[in-house]
């Protein structure tokens, strides 16, 4: 079966930058299971899966605009150290900042005498990426999955089952 829009895909991946440094991989963990075309993975990977099938292994080059977007200077801000309420602020520290767009992860890139530079860009923003992909399984989504817009993994989907719908822990 070839991957079409909204099919449920199981795959392993490794992702590298253009200097062939490994950035992330699923191979030490469970493979990724998700519904194609619903934004669970970056657009370049999502679209690159169409027409592939179980057993396919391929390399996919994804430009930054189809990955984590361009690096934006407007997401870099100077914040007075007094905002950190006596915390020991050091470059490399990561935390979640509350913004108009919700909670987003940010990193401190520089600390000066009385202010810190806080960068809210995704760590992979501005980078072209190279994916090594291995398709493990492809199936048609169930009616329920299509209605929810996400995959329910086999054996009850693996999510927290505390929700009313009894299927998974996602918010619908
Ligand atoms: Zn669901």
CSV table of C-alpha atoms in Angstrom, one decimal, residues 54-168:
chain,number,residue,atom,x,y,z
A,54,UNK,CA,6.4,-0.3,3.7
A,55,UNK,CA,10.0,-1.4,3.3
A,56,UNK,CA,11.0,1.8,1.4
A,57,UNK,CA,14.3,3.4,2.6
A,58,UNK,CA,15.1,6.8,1.2
A,59,UNK,CA,16.9,10.0,1.9
A,60,UNK,CA,14.9,13.2,1.9
A,61,UNK,CA,16.4,16.7,1.7
A,62,UNK,CA,14.2,19.3,3.3
A,63,UNK,CA,14.9,23.0,2.9
A,64,UNK,CA,14.5,25.1,6.1
A,65,UNK,CA,11.2,26.7,4.9
A,66,UNK,CA,9.7,23.2,4.7
A,67,UNK,CA,11.3,22.3,8.0
A,68,UNK,CA,11.3,24.6,11.1
A,69,UNK,CA,11.2,27.9,9.1
A,70,UNK,CA,13.6,30.7,8.7
A,71,UNK,CA,15.6,32.0,11.6
A,72,UNK,CA,13.8,35.2,12.8
A,73,UNK,CA,15.7,38.0,14.5
A,74,UNK,CA,12.3,39.3,15.8
A,75,UNK,CA,12.2,36.2,18.1
A,76,UNK,CA,15.4,37.3,19.8
A,77,UNK,CA,14.9,39.6,22.8
A,78,UNK,CA,16.9,41.4,25.5
A,79,UNK,CA,15.4,40.7,28.9
A,80,UNK,CA,16.5,42.5,32.1
A,81,UNK,CA,18.1,40.1,34.5
A,82,UNK,CA,15.7,41.5,37.2
A,83,UNK,CA,12.9,39.5,35.3
A,84,UNK,CA,14.6,36.3,36.4
A,85,UNK,CA,14.0,37.0,40.1
A,86,UNK,CA,17.5,36.1,41.4
A,87,UNK,CA,17.9,32.9,39.3
A,88,UNK,CA,21.4,32.0,38.2
A,89,UNK,CA,21.1,32.8,34.5
A,90,UNK,CA,23.6,31.2,32.2
A,91,UNK,CA,23.9,30.8,28.4
A,92,UNK,CA,22.4,27.6,27.3
A,93,UNK,CA,19.6,27.6,29.9
A,94,UNK,CA,16.3,26.6,28.4
A,95,UNK,CA,12.9,27.3,29.8
A,96,UNK,CA,9.3,27.8,28.7
A,97,UNK,CA,8.1,31.3,28.3
A,98,UNK,CA,4.5,32.4,28.3
A,99,UNK,CA,3.7,34.5,25.2
A,100,UNK,CA,0.7,35.6,23.2
A,101,UNK,CA,1.1,32.4,21.2
A,102,UNK,CA,1.1,30.1,24.3
A,103,UNK,CA,4.0,28.5,26.1
A,104,UNK,CA,7.0,28.2,23.9
A,105,UNK,CA,10.5,26.8,24.6
A,106,UNK,CA,13.2,29.5,24.6
A,107,UNK,CA,17.0,29.4,25.2
A,108,UNK,CA,19.3,32.0,26.8
A,109,UNK,CA,22.1,32.7,24.3
A,110,UNK,CA,24.0,35.5,26.1
A,111,UNK,CA,24.2,37.0,29.5
A,112,UNK,CA,25.4,40.6,30.0
A,113,UNK,CA,25.8,42.7,33.2
A,114,UNK,CA,22.2,43.5,33.5
A,115,UNK,CA,20.3,41.7,30.7
A,116,UNK,CA,20.1,38.4,29.0
A,117,UNK,CA,19.5,37.5,25.3
A,118,UNK,CA,16.6,35.2,25.0
A,119,UNK,CA,16.1,33.3,21.7
A,120,UNK,CA,12.6,31.8,20.9
A,121,UNK,CA,13.5,30.4,17.5
A,122,UNK,CA,13.2,26.7,17.2
A,123,UNK,CA,16.7,25.2,17.6
A,124,UNK,CA,16.6,23.9,14.0
A,125,UNK,CA,15.2,27.1,12.5
A,126,UNK,CA,17.1,28.2,9.4
A,127,UNK,CA,18.6,24.8,8.9
A,128,UNK,CA,18.3,22.6,5.8
A,129,UNK,CA,17.8,19.0,7.0
A,130,UNK,CA,18.5,15.6,5.6
A,131,UNK,CA,16.3,12.7,6.7
A,132,UNK,CA,17.1,9.0,6.4
A,133,UNK,CA,13.6,7.4,6.4
A,134,UNK,CA,12.6,3.8,6.7
A,135,UNK,CA,8.9,3.1,6.2
A,136,UNK,CA,7.8,0.3,8.4
A,137,UNK,CA,4.0,0.2,8.0
A,138,UNK,CA,1.3,2.0,6.1
A,139,UNK,CA,-2.4,1.6,6.7
A,140,UNK,CA,-5.7,3.3,6.0
A,141,UNK,CA,-6.9,5.4,9.0
A,142,UNK,CA,-10.1,4.2,10.8
A,143,UNK,CA,-13.2,6.4,10.7
A,144,UNK,CA,-12.5,7.3,14.3
A,145,UNK,CA,-8.9,8.3,13.6
A,146,UNK,CA,-10.1,10.5,10.7
A,147,UNK,CA,-12.7,12.1,12.9
A,148,UNK,CA,-10.0,12.9,15.5
A,149,UNK,CA,-7.4,13.8,13.0
A,150,UNK,CA,-4.7,11.7,14.6
A,151,UNK,CA,-3.5,8.1,14.7
A,152,UNK,CA,-4.6,5.7,17.4
A,153,UNK,CA,-1.7,3.3,17.9
A,154,UNK,CA,-2.4,-0.4,18.0
A,155,UNK,CA,-3.3,-2.0,21.3
A,156,UNK,CA,-5.3,0.9,22.4
A,157,UNK,CA,-3.1,3.8,21.2
A,158,UNK,CA,-0.7,4.0,24.1
A,159,UNK,CA,-2.0,7.3,25.3
A,160,UNK,CA,-3.5,8.1,28.7
A,161,UNK,CA,-7.0,6.5,28.7
A,162,UNK,CA,-8.5,8.9,31.2
A,163,UNK,CA,-10.5,10.7,28.6
A,164,UNK,CA,-14.3,10.4,28.1
A,165,UNK,CA,-14.0,9.1,24.6
A,166,UNK,CA,-12.0,6.1,25.9
A,167,UNK,CA,-9.7,6.1,22.9
A,168,UNK,CA,-6.8,8.3,23.7
